[in-house]
GROMACS .gro file of C-alpha atoms in nm:
model
  312
    1MET     CA    1   1.144   2.492  -0.163
    2SER     CA    2   0.856   2.269  -0.278
    3LYS     CA    3   0.656   2.082  -0.021
    4LEU     CA    4   0.674   1.702  -0.031
    5ALA     CA    5   0.369   1.476  -0.018
    6VAL     CA    6   0.367   1.097   0.006
    7ILE     CA    7   0.045   0.952  -0.134
    8ALA     CA    8  -0.042   0.592  -0.045
    9LEU     CA    9  -0.298   0.473  -0.300
   10GLY     CA   10  -0.539   0.199  -0.195
   11GLY     CA   11  -0.650  -0.101  -0.398
   12ASN     CA   12  -0.958   0.082  -0.524
   13SER     CA   13  -0.720   0.303  -0.721
   14LEU     CA   14  -0.640   0.013  -0.956
   15ILE     CA   15  -0.927  -0.235  -0.958
   16LYS     CA   16  -1.275  -0.085  -0.939
   17ASP     CA   17  -1.467  -0.414  -0.941
   18LYS     CA   18  -1.449  -0.775  -1.063
   19ALA     CA   19  -1.564  -0.673  -1.411
   20HIS     CA   20  -1.263  -0.443  -1.454
   21GLN     CA   21  -0.954  -0.645  -1.360
   22SER     CA   22  -0.765  -0.659  -1.689
   23VAL     CA   23  -0.431  -0.485  -1.736
   24GLN     CA   24  -0.603  -0.233  -1.963
   25ASP     CA   25  -0.869  -0.164  -1.698
   26GLN     CA   26  -0.599  -0.119  -1.434
   27TYR     CA   27  -0.418   0.132  -1.654
   28LYS     CA   28  -0.739   0.334  -1.694
   29ALA     CA   29  -0.787   0.330  -1.316
   30ALA     CA   30  -0.426   0.438  -1.262
   31TRP     CA   31  -0.481   0.723  -1.509
   32GLN     CA   32  -0.782   0.847  -1.310
   33SER     CA   33  -0.581   0.850  -0.986
   34CYS     CA   34  -0.290   1.023  -1.160
   35GLU     CA   35  -0.520   1.303  -1.283
   36HIS     CA   36  -0.589   1.388  -0.918
   37ILE     CA   37  -0.221   1.357  -0.825
   38ALA     CA   38  -0.130   1.590  -1.115
   39ASP     CA   39  -0.362   1.850  -0.961
   40LEU     CA   40  -0.139   1.847  -0.654
   41ILE     CA   41   0.180   1.861  -0.862
   42GLU     CA   42   0.041   2.168  -1.041
   43LYS     CA   43   0.012   2.333  -0.699
   44GLY     CA   44   0.390   2.298  -0.661
   45TYR     CA   45   0.414   1.979  -0.456
   46ASN     CA   46   0.682   1.717  -0.502
   47VAL     CA   47   0.510   1.380  -0.486
   48VAL     CA   48   0.605   1.024  -0.393
   49ILE     CA   49   0.346   0.758  -0.480
   50THR     CA   50   0.308   0.425  -0.305
   51HIS     CA   51   0.037   0.171  -0.386
   52GLY     CA   52  -0.122  -0.161  -0.299
   53ASN     CA   53  -0.069  -0.483  -0.497
   54GLY     CA   54  -0.277  -0.750  -0.322
   55PRO     CA   55  -0.503  -0.855  -0.613
   56GLN     CA   56  -0.215  -0.844  -0.862
   57VAL     CA   57   0.001  -1.071  -0.645
   58GLY     CA   58  -0.299  -1.303  -0.624
   59PHE     CA   59  -0.321  -1.313  -1.004
   60ILE     CA   60   0.046  -1.410  -1.036
   61LEU     CA   61   0.011  -1.679  -0.772
   62LEU     CA   62  -0.293  -1.822  -0.951
   63ARG     CA   63  -0.111  -1.832  -1.285
   64SER     CA   64   0.187  -1.992  -1.113
   65GLU     CA   65  -0.040  -2.251  -0.951
   66MET     CA   66  -0.210  -2.337  -1.279
   67ALA     CA   67   0.126  -2.376  -1.456
   68ARG     CA   68   0.314  -2.557  -1.177
   69ASN     CA   69   0.333  -2.879  -1.379
   70VAL     CA   70   0.490  -2.693  -1.670
   71LEU     CA   71   0.702  -2.413  -1.521
   72HIS     CA   72   0.870  -2.324  -1.194
   73GLU     CA   73   0.653  -2.157  -0.930
   74VAL     CA   74   0.702  -1.790  -0.847
   75PRO     CA   75   0.816  -1.715  -0.488
   76LEU     CA   76   0.611  -1.457  -0.299
   77ASP     CA   77   0.893  -1.202  -0.280
   78SER     CA   78   0.936  -1.224  -0.658
   79CYS     CA   79   0.561  -1.165  -0.697
   80GLY     CA   80   0.611  -0.843  -0.504
   81ALA     CA   81   0.895  -0.738  -0.732
   82ASP     CA   82   0.698  -0.826  -1.046
   83THR     CA   83   0.395  -0.623  -0.939
   84GLN     CA   84   0.605  -0.326  -0.829
   85GLY     CA   85   0.752  -0.310  -1.178
   86ALA     CA   86   0.426  -0.363  -1.367
   87LEU     CA   87   0.210  -0.132  -1.157
   88GLY     CA   88   0.486   0.126  -1.134
   89TYR     CA   89   0.499   0.119  -1.514
   90ASN     CA   90   0.125   0.195  -1.526
   91PHE     CA   91   0.154   0.492  -1.290
   92GLN     CA   92   0.478   0.609  -1.448
   93GLN     CA   93   0.335   0.610  -1.800
   94ALA     CA   94  -0.005   0.753  -1.707
   95LEU     CA   95   0.141   1.033  -1.496
   96GLY     CA   96   0.405   1.108  -1.759
   97ASN     CA   97   0.141   1.142  -2.030
   98ILE     CA   98  -0.083   1.357  -1.808
   99MET     CA   99   0.202   1.590  -1.711
  100LYS     CA  100   0.306   1.627  -2.074
  101LYS     CA  101  -0.052   1.713  -2.171
  102ARG     CA  102  -0.070   1.974  -1.894
  103GLY     CA  103   0.270   2.122  -1.971
  104ILE     CA  104   0.427   2.013  -1.642
  105ASP     CA  105   0.804   1.978  -1.686
  106LYS     CA  106   0.857   1.672  -1.465
  107LYS     CA  107   0.920   1.302  -1.512
  108ALA     CA  108   0.807   0.999  -1.313
  109VAL     CA  109   1.029   0.705  -1.223
  110THR     CA  110   0.967   0.373  -1.048
  111VAL     CA  111   1.200   0.231  -0.784
  112VAL     CA  112   1.165  -0.141  -0.710
  113THR     CA  113   1.188  -0.122  -0.332
  114GLN     CA  114   1.306  -0.371  -0.071
  115VAL     CA  115   1.187  -0.326   0.287
  116ILE     CA  116   1.375  -0.491   0.571
  117VAL     CA  117   1.177  -0.676   0.837
  118SER     CA  118   1.311  -0.849   1.145
  119LYS     CA  119   1.340  -1.226   1.116
  120ASP     CA  120   1.249  -1.227   1.488
  121ASP     CA  121   0.922  -1.042   1.428
  122PRO     CA  122   0.645  -1.226   1.620
  123ALA     CA  123   0.435  -1.230   1.302
  124PHE     CA  124   0.654  -1.510   1.163
  125LYS     CA  125   0.539  -1.735   1.449
  126ASN     CA  126   0.174  -1.653   1.386
  127PRO     CA  127   0.106  -1.609   1.012
  128THR     CA  128  -0.239  -1.458   0.954
  129LYS     CA  129  -0.231  -1.290   0.611
  130PRO     CA  130  -0.427  -1.498   0.353
  131ILE     CA  131  -0.290  -1.496  -0.002
  132GLY     CA  132  -0.366  -1.667  -0.330
  133ALA     CA  133  -0.642  -1.905  -0.431
  134PHE     CA  134  -0.883  -2.125  -0.235
  135TYR     CA  135  -0.805  -2.497  -0.204
  136THR     CA  136  -0.996  -2.809  -0.105
  137ALA     CA  137  -0.896  -2.991   0.214
  138GLU     CA  138  -0.710  -3.249   0.006
  139GLU     CA  139  -0.524  -2.987  -0.197
  140ALA     CA  140  -0.437  -2.800   0.123
  141GLU     CA  141  -0.277  -3.115   0.268
  142GLU     CA  142  -0.065  -3.148  -0.046
  143ARG     CA  143   0.054  -2.788  -0.027
  144LYS     CA  144   0.151  -2.833   0.337
  145LYS     CA  145   0.418  -3.071   0.208
  146ASP     CA  146   0.576  -2.766   0.037
  147GLY     CA  147   0.599  -2.591   0.373
  148TRP     CA  148   0.286  -2.384   0.329
  149ILE     CA  149   0.069  -2.298   0.630
  150MET     CA  150  -0.295  -2.347   0.533
  151THR     CA  151  -0.607  -2.231   0.714
  152GLU     CA  152  -0.978  -2.274   0.659
  153ASP     CA  153  -1.142  -1.952   0.537
  154ALA     CA  154  -1.504  -1.897   0.646
  155GLY     CA  155  -1.634  -2.215   0.483
  156ARG     CA  156  -1.506  -2.115   0.140
  157GLY     CA  157  -1.210  -2.350   0.137
  158TYR     CA  158  -0.849  -2.337   0.253
  159ARG     CA  159  -0.596  -2.062   0.183
  160ARG     CA  160  -0.228  -2.013   0.237
  161VAL     CA  161  -0.140  -1.771   0.516
  162VAL     CA  162   0.190  -1.585   0.558
  163ALA     CA  163   0.338  -1.347   0.811
  164SER     CA  164   0.272  -0.973   0.803
  165PRO     CA  165   0.576  -0.831   0.986
  166MET     CA  166   0.635  -0.465   1.061
  167PRO     CA  167   0.866  -0.268   0.828
  168VAL     CA  168   1.199  -0.168   0.981
  169GLU     CA  169   1.407  -0.007   0.705
  170ILE     CA  170   1.361   0.108   0.344
  171VAL     CA  171   1.665  -0.026   0.156
  172GLU     CA  172   1.640   0.218  -0.136
  173GLU     CA  173   1.570   0.522   0.084
  174ASP     CA  174   1.877   0.714  -0.033
  175ALA     CA  175   1.791   0.653  -0.399
  176VAL     CA  176   1.438   0.784  -0.341
  177LYS     CA  177   1.574   1.097  -0.169
  178THR     CA  178   1.819   1.161  -0.453
  179LEU     CA  179   1.546   1.130  -0.717
  180ILE     CA  180   1.316   1.365  -0.522
  181ASN     CA  181   1.595   1.622  -0.496
  182GLU     CA  182   1.645   1.597  -0.872
  183GLY     CA  183   1.277   1.679  -0.929
  184PHE     CA  184   1.141   1.334  -1.018
  185ILE     CA  185   0.799   1.207  -0.918
  186VAL     CA  186   0.888   0.876  -0.751
  187ILE     CA  187   0.675   0.561  -0.744
  188CYS     CA  188   0.810   0.320  -0.482
  189THR     CA  189   0.741   0.083  -0.192
  190GLY     CA  190   0.460  -0.083  -0.391
  191GLY     CA  191   0.258  -0.333  -0.190
  192GLY     CA  192   0.448  -0.238   0.124
  193GLY     CA  193   0.779  -0.321  -0.040
  194ILE     CA  194   0.949  -0.654  -0.107
  195PRO     CA  195   1.000  -0.809   0.239
  196VAL     CA  196   1.363  -0.898   0.301
  197VAL     CA  197   1.563  -1.006   0.606
  198ARG     CA  198   1.933  -0.993   0.690
  199ASN     CA  199   2.097  -1.333   0.716
  200GLU     CA  200   2.388  -1.421   0.947
  201GLN     CA  201   2.634  -1.278   0.694
  202GLY     CA  202   2.443  -0.949   0.685
  203GLU     CA  203   2.318  -1.016   0.333
  204LEU     CA  204   1.960  -0.949   0.226
  205GLU     CA  205   1.727  -1.238   0.147
  206GLY     CA  206   1.366  -1.234   0.033
  207THR     CA  207   1.111  -1.387   0.268
  208ALA     CA  208   0.756  -1.517   0.220
  209ALA     CA  209   0.564  -1.239   0.390
  210VAL     CA  210   0.338  -0.941   0.317
  211ILE     CA  211   0.409  -0.598   0.463
  212ASP     CA  212   0.112  -0.368   0.519
  213LYS     CA  213   0.128  -0.099   0.252
  214ASP     CA  214   0.021   0.183   0.484
  215TYR     CA  215   0.274   0.094   0.756
  216ALA     CA  216   0.559   0.087   0.503
  217SER     CA  217   0.438   0.412   0.345
  218ALA     CA  218   0.428   0.578   0.690
  219LEU     CA  219   0.786   0.467   0.756
  220LEU     CA  220   0.900   0.598   0.417
  221SER     CA  221   0.712   0.923   0.467
  222ALA     CA  222   0.879   0.985   0.802
  223ARG     CA  223   1.226   0.885   0.678
  224ILE     CA  224   1.218   1.124   0.381
  225SER     CA  225   1.065   1.404   0.595
  226SER     CA  226   0.752   1.458   0.387
  227ASN     CA  227   0.535   1.754   0.484
  228VAL     CA  228   0.216   1.553   0.450
  229PHE     CA  229   0.133   1.182   0.438
  230ILE     CA  230  -0.187   1.114   0.243
  231ILE     CA  231  -0.362   0.779   0.273
  232SER     CA  232  -0.599   0.748  -0.021
  233THR     CA  233  -0.886   0.507   0.036
  234ALA     CA  234  -1.250   0.443  -0.061
  235VAL     CA  235  -1.403   0.704   0.171
  236GLU     CA  236  -1.372   1.083   0.176
  237LYS     CA  237  -1.337   1.098   0.555
  238VAL     CA  238  -1.284   0.866   0.852
  239ARG     CA  239  -1.610   0.789   1.030
  240LEU     CA  240  -1.701   0.687   1.382
  241ASN     CA  241  -1.985   0.436   1.426
  242TYR     CA  242  -1.947   0.353   1.058
  243GLY     CA  243  -2.271   0.243   0.892
  244LYS     CA  244  -2.483   0.317   1.200
  245PRO     CA  245  -2.753   0.586   1.246
  246ASP     CA  246  -2.519   0.789   1.469
  247GLN     CA  247  -2.231   0.779   1.218
  248LYS     CA  248  -2.000   1.081   1.253
  249GLU     CA  249  -1.734   1.210   1.014
  250LEU     CA  250  -1.399   1.325   1.150
  251ASP     CA  251  -1.261   1.648   1.003
  252SER     CA  252  -0.965   1.718   1.233
  253VAL     CA  253  -0.836   1.485   1.502
  254THR     CA  254  -0.528   1.440   1.719
  255ILE     CA  255  -0.344   1.112   1.758
  256ASP     CA  256  -0.449   1.094   2.124
  257GLU     CA  257  -0.814   1.120   2.018
  258LEU     CA  258  -0.759   0.850   1.756
  259LYS     CA  259  -0.604   0.620   2.016
  260LYS     CA  260  -0.914   0.668   2.231
  261TYR     CA  261  -1.140   0.584   1.936
  262MET     CA  262  -0.926   0.276   1.863
  263GLU     CA  263  -0.973   0.153   2.221
  264GLU     CA  264  -1.347   0.200   2.178
  265GLY     CA  265  -1.337  -0.031   1.876
  266HIS     CA  266  -1.441   0.215   1.606
  267PHE     CA  267  -1.199   0.090   1.339
  268LYS     CA  268  -1.198  -0.259   1.186
  269PRO     CA  269  -0.866  -0.453   1.160
  270GLY     CA  270  -0.907  -0.540   0.792
  271SER     CA  271  -1.023  -0.195   0.689
  272MET     CA  272  -0.956   0.142   0.855
  273LEU     CA  273  -0.751   0.031   1.158
  274PRO     CA  274  -0.416  -0.018   0.974
  275LYS     CA  275  -0.457   0.324   0.811
  276ILE     CA  276  -0.521   0.488   1.148
  277LYS     CA  277  -0.219   0.315   1.302
  278ALA     CA  278  -0.003   0.416   1.004
  279ALA     CA  279  -0.109   0.780   1.037
  280ILE     CA  280  -0.032   0.776   1.409
  281SER     CA  281   0.308   0.616   1.341
  282PHE     CA  282   0.396   0.891   1.091
  283ILE     CA  283   0.309   1.168   1.339
  284GLU     CA  284   0.491   0.999   1.628
  285ASN     CA  285   0.802   0.971   1.410
  286GLY     CA  286   0.815   1.345   1.348
  287GLY     CA  287   0.559   1.396   1.072
  288GLU     CA  288   0.357   1.718   1.056
  289LYS     CA  289   0.021   1.602   0.925
  290ALA     CA  290  -0.149   1.290   0.789
  291ILE     CA  291  -0.464   1.304   0.579
  292ILE     CA  292  -0.708   1.024   0.497
  293ALA     CA  293  -0.926   1.091   0.191
  294ASP     CA  294  -1.046   0.935  -0.134
  295PRO     CA  295  -0.850   0.977  -0.462
  296ALA     CA  296  -1.090   1.227  -0.617
  297HIS     CA  297  -1.044   1.468  -0.325
  298ILE     CA  298  -0.666   1.458  -0.280
  299LYS     CA  299  -0.612   1.820  -0.386
  300ASP     CA  300  -0.913   1.947  -0.192
  301ALA     CA  301  -0.798   1.754   0.116
  302VAL     CA  302  -0.450   1.909   0.103
  303GLU     CA  303  -0.618   2.250   0.073
  304GLY     CA  304  -0.812   2.174   0.391
  305LYS     CA  305  -1.152   2.153   0.220
  306THR     CA  306  -1.221   1.786   0.301
  307GLY     CA  307  -1.062   1.466   0.426
  308THR     CA  308  -0.968   1.371   0.783
  309HIS     CA  309  -0.668   1.571   0.904
  310ILE     CA  310  -0.453   1.408   1.172
  311THR     CA  311  -0.201   1.601   1.382
  312LYS     CA  312  -0.013   1.567   1.709
   0.00000   0.00000   0.00000
């Protein structure tokens, strides 16, 4: 039976820099990542792809803001759904074309994925995730009338902040499992999934929140019993004392060692820390191995040639 890998692609897999943000540029970037993923598929792996969507959600929010006097605004959960579809389409088409060119008899499919969060999650009482454009103090006061929570951002203006609750359940989990068993390459849980809560009637409702992509991918990876959970990011390996003269790369590490390094403050909250916590979560929930590496070295990392390998 084929081994199963979940690959969580970071934002650098889609937008390389500010000069390459167009849809066409994003497709080219997706193609490059998919070339590396196809290398793994050629080795016999079944693959599930997850991805970030932060900049793309920001683009939709900006368009919505600029058109608010002409058209209805787009709710944050709908932004998540829109970007899952559009970015999934990019990966789906690129990977499909690459596999056809290589003679790989597989197809890719995108699943627009809802992820349940608890409405009692403490994050809802302390929103910290900035989204969308910058506003003046006057504009921020106006948006507060719409129920937005606004905060000053390092002297650059005011931004809307929303909750970043922990993922609890992947709604489309069974559909993903079925597609994997039928041999499809599945693209799902984009941007951490569309955050939804259960109301008093037990029905699902979208909520204005952002789920960390790596946490949701770790939950998915554990739930579908993947053999390896790969977090693809901008660096080839995790480093201690990052950027300092005594910087050290980690090749193999246990989750207990990682917890010690976390306590020592080696990983930054807005950078490597969520990835480390996601990897630990996957292992603690029954996963075999997590790997952190950059997109170009995905195949080599799985073969044990590079990357940071995390085990129990």
